[in-house]
Coordinates of N, CA and C in Angstrom, one line a residue:
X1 N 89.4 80.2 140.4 CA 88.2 80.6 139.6 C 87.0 80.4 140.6
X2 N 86.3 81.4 140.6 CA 85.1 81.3 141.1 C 83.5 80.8 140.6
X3 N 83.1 79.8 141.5 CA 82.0 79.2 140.8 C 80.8 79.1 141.9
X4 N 80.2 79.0 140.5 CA 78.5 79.2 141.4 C 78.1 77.5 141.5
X5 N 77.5 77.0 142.3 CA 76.6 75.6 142.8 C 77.8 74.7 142.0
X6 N 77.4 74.1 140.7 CA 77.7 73.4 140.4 C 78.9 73.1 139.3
X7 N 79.7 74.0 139.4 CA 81.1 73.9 139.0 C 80.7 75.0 138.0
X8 N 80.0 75.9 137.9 CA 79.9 76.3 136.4 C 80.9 78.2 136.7
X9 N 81.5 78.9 135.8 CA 82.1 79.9 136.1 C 81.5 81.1 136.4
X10 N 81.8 82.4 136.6 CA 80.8 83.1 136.8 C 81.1 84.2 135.5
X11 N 80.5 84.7 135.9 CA 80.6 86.0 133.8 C 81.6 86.7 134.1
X12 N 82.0 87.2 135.1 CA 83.6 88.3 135.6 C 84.6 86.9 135.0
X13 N 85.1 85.5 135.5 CA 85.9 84.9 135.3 C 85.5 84.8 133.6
X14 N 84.5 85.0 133.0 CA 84.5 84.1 131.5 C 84.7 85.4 131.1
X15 N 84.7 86.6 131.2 CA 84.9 87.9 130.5 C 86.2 87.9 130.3
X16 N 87.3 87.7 131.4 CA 88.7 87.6 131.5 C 89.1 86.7 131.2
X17 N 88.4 85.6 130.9 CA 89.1 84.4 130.0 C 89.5 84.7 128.2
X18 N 87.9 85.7 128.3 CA 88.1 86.0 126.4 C 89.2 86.8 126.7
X19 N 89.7 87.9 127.1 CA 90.7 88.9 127.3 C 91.6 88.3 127.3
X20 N 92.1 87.4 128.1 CA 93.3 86.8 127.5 C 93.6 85.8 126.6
X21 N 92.7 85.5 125.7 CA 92.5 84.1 124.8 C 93.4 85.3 123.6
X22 N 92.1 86.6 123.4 CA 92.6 87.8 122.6 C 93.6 87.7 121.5
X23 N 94.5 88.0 120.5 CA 96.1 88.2 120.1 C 96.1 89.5 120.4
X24 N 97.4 89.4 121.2 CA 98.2 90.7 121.0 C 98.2 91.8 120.3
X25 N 98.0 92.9 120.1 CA 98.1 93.9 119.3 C 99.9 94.7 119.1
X26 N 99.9 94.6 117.6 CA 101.3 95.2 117.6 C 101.9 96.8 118.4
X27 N 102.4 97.5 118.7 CA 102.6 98.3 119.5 C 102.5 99.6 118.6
X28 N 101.2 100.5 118.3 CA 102.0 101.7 117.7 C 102.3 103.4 118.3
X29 N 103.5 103.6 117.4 CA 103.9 105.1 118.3 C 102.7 105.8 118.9
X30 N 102.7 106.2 119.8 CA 101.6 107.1 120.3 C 100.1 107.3 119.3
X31 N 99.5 106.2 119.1 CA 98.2 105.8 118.6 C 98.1 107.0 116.9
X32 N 99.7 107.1 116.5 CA 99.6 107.7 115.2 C 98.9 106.9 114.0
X33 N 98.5 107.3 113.3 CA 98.2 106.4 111.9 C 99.1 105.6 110.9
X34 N 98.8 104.4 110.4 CA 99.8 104.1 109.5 C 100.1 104.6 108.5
X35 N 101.5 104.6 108.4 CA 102.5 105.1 107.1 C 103.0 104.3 106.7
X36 N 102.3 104.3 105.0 CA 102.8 103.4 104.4 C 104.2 103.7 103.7
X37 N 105.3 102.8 103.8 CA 106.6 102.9 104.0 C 106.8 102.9 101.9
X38 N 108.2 103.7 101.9 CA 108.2 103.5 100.4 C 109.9 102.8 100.0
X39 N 109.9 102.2 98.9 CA 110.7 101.6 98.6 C 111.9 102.4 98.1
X40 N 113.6 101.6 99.1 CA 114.7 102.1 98.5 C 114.8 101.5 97.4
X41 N 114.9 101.8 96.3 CA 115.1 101.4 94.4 C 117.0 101.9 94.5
X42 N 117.9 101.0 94.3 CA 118.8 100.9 93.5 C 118.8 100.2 92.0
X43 N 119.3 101.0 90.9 CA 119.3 100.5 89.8 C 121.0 100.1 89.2
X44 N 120.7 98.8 88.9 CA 122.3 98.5 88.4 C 122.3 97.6 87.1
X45 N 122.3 98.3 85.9 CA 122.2 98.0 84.5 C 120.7 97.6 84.3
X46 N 120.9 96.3 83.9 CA 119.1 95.9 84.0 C 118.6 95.2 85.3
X47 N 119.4 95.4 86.5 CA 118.7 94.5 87.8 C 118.1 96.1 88.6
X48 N 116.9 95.6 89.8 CA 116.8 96.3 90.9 C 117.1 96.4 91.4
X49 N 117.6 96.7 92.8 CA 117.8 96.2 93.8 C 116.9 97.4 95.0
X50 N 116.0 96.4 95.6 CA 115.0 97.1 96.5 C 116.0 96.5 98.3
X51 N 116.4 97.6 98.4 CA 117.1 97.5 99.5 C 116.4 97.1 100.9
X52 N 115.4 98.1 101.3 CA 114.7 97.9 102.5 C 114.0 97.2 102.3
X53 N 113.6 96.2 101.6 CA 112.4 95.2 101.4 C 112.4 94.2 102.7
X54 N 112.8 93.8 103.5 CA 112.8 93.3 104.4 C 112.0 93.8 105.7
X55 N 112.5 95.1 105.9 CA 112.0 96.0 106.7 C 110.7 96.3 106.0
X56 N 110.1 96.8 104.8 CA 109.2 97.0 104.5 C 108.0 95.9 105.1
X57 N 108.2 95.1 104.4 CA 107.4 93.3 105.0 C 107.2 92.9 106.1
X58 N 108.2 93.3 106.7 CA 107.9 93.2 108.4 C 107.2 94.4 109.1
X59 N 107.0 95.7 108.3 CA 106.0 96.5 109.1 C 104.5 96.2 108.1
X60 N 104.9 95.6 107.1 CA 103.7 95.4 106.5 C 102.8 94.1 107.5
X61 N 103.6 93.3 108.3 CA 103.3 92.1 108.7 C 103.4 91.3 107.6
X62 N 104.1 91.2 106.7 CA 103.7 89.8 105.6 C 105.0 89.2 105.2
X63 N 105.0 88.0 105.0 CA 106.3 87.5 104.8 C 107.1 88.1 103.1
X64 N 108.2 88.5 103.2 CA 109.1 89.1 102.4 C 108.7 88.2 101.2
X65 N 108.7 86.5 100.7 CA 108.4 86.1 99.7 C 106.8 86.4 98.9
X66 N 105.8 86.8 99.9 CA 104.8 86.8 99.4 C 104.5 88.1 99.0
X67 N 105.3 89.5 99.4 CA 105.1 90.6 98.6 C 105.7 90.5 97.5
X68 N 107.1 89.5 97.7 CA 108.1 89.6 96.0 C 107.2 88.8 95.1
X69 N 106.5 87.6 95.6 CA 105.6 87.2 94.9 C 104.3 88.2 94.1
X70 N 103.5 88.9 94.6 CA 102.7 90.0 94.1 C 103.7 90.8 93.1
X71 N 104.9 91.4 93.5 CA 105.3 92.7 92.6 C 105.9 91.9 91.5
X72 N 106.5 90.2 91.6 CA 107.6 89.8 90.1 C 105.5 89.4 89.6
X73 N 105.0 88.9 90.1 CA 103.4 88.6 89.0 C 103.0 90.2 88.0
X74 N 102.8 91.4 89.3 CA 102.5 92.2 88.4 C 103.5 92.9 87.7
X75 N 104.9 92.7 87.8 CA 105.9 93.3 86.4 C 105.9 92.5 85.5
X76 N 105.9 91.0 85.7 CA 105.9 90.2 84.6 C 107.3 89.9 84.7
X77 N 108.6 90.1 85.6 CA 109.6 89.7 85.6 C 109.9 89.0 86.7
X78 N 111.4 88.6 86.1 CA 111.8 87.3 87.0 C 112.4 88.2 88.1
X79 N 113.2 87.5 89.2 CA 113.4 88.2 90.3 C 113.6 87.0 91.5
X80 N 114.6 87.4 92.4 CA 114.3 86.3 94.1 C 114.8 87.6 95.3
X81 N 114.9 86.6 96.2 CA 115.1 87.4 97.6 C 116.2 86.9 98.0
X82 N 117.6 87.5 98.1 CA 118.2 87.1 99.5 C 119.0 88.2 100.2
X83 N 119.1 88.0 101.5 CA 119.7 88.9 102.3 C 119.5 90.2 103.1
X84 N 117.9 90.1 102.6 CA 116.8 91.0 103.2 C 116.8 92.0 101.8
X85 N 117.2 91.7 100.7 CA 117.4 92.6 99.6 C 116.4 91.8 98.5
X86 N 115.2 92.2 98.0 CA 114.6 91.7 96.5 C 115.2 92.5 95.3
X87 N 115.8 91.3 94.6 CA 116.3 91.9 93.0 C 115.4 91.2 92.2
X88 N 115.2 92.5 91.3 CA 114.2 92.2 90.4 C 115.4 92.5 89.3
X89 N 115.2 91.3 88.0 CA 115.3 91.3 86.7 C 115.2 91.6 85.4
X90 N 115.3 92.9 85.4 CA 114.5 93.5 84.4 C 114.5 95.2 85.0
X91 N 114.0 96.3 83.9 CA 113.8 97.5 84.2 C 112.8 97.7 84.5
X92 N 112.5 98.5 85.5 CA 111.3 98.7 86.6 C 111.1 100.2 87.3
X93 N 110.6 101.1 87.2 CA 110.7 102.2 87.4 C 110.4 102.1 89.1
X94 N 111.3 103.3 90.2 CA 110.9 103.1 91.9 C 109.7 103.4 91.5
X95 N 108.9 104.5 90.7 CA 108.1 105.1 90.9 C 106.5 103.8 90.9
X96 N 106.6 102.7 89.4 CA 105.9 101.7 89.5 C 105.9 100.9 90.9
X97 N 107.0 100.4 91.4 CA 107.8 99.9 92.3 C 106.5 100.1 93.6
X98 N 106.5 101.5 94.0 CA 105.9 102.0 95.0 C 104.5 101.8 94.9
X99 N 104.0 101.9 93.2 CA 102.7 102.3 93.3 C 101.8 100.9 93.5
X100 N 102.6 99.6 93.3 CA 102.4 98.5 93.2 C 102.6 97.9 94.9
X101 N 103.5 98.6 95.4 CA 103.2 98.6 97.3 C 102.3 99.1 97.8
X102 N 101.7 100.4 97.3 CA 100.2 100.7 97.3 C 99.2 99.8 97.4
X103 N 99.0 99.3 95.9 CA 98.3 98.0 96.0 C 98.2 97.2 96.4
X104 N 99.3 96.4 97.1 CA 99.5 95.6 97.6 C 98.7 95.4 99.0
X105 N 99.4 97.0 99.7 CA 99.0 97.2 101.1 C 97.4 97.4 101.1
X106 N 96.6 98.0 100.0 CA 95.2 98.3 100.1 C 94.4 96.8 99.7
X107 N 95.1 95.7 99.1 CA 94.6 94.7 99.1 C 94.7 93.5 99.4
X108 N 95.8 93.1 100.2 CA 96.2 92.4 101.3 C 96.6 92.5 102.6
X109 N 96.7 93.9 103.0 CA 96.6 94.6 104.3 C 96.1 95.0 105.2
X110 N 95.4 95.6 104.6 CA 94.5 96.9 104.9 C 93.1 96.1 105.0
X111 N 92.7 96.2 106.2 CA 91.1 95.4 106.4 C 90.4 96.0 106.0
X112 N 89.3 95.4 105.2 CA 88.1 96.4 104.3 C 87.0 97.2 105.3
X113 N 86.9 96.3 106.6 CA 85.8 96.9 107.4 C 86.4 98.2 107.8
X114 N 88.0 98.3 109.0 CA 87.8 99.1 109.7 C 88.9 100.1 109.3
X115 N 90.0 99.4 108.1 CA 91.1 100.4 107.5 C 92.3 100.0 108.3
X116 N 92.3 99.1 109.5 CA 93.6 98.8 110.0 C 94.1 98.3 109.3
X117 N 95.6 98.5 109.4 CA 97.5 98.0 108.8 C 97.2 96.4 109.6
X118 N 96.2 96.6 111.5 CA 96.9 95.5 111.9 C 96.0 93.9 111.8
X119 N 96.5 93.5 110.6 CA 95.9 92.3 110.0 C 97.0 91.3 109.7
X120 N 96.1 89.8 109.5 CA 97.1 88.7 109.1 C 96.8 87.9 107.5
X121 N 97.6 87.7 107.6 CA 96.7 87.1 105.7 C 96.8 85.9 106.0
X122 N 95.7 84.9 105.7 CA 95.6 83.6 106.3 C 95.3 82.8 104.8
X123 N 95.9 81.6 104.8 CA 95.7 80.9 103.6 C 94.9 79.1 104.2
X124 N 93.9 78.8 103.6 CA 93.1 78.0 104.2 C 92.6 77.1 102.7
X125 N 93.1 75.9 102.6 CA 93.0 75.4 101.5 C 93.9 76.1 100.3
X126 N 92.5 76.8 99.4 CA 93.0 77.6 98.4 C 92.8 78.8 98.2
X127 N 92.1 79.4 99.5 CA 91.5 80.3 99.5 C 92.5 81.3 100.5
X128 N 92.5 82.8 100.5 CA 93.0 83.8 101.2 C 92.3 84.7 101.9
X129 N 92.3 84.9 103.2 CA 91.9 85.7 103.8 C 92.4 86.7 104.2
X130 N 91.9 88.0 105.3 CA 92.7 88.6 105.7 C 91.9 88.4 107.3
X131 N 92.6 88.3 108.3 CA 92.1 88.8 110.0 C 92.1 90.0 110.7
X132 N 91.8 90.5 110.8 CA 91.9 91.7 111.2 C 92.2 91.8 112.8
X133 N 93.0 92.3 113.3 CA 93.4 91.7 114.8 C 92.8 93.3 115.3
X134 N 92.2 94.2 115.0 CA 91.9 95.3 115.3 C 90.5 95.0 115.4
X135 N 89.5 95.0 114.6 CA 87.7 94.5 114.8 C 87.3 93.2 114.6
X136 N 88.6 92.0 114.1 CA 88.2 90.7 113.9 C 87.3 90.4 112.8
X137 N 87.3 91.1 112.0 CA 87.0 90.6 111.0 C 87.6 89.7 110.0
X138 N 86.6 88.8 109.4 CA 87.6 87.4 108.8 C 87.1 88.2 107.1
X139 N 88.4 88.5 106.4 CA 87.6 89.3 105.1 C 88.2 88.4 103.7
X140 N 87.5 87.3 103.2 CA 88.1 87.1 101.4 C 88.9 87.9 100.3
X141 N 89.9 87.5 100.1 CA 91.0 88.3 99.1 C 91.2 87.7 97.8
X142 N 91.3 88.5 97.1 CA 91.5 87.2 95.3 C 93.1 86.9 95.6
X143 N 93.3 85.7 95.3 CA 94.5 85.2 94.8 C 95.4 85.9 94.1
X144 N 96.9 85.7 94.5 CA 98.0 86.2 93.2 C 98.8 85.6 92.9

């Protein structure tokens, strides 16, 4: 590191310090837009079975229990996760299914400033945020 008189840095070394302090940015295909992903719905008597749920959550960035958490609050049914598969308990139409991934994605995802997918949802106390790793914005989200 290069320093001037008395140990202090110079602006070229503190510019490339923030640069790499940074997070990572996720990788996307040739700077396309996000697509939001829609749900495989298997139906078997009265259970769901949302097959790609796993894969969903992970391009969503968000952990697999906290989307099953949002969709069993807004059907009102019971339901768990295992095996990268969410079964939900009860009849549930794909079509609700998706429209409620919608939601999801525009209100825990999707940063309000700049519209980027690439965000983190951060829980602090009792309160929820979202980060935005695209403009850095720190943005408040209601609870679910």
């Amino acid at each position: 590191m290069t320093t001037l008189g008395e140990d202090f840095p110079t602006y070229d070394d503190l510019i490339e310090r923030a640069y790499k302090m940074l997070p990572k940015r996720r990788p996307r295909s040739s700077g396309e837009r996000f697509v939001l992903p829609r749900f495989e719905v298997t139906i078997t008597g009265k259970r769901v079975y949302i097959t790609n749920f796993k894969s969903v959550a992970d391009l969503l960035n968000r952990e697999p229990h906290i989307l099953l958490r949002f969709i069993l609050k807004e059907t009102a049914l019971p339901g768990y996760y295992e095996e990268n598969v969410a079964v939900i308990q009860g009849e549930v139409s794909p079509q609700l299914l998706n429209k409620l991934l919608e939601r999801f994605f525009n209100d825990y995802v999707k940063c309000p400033v700049c519209g980027s997918a690439d965000t983190m949802l951060i829980k602090e106390k009792k309160l929820l945020s979202i980060k935005c790793m695209a403009c850095g914005a720190f943005s408040p989200v209601k609870p679910f």
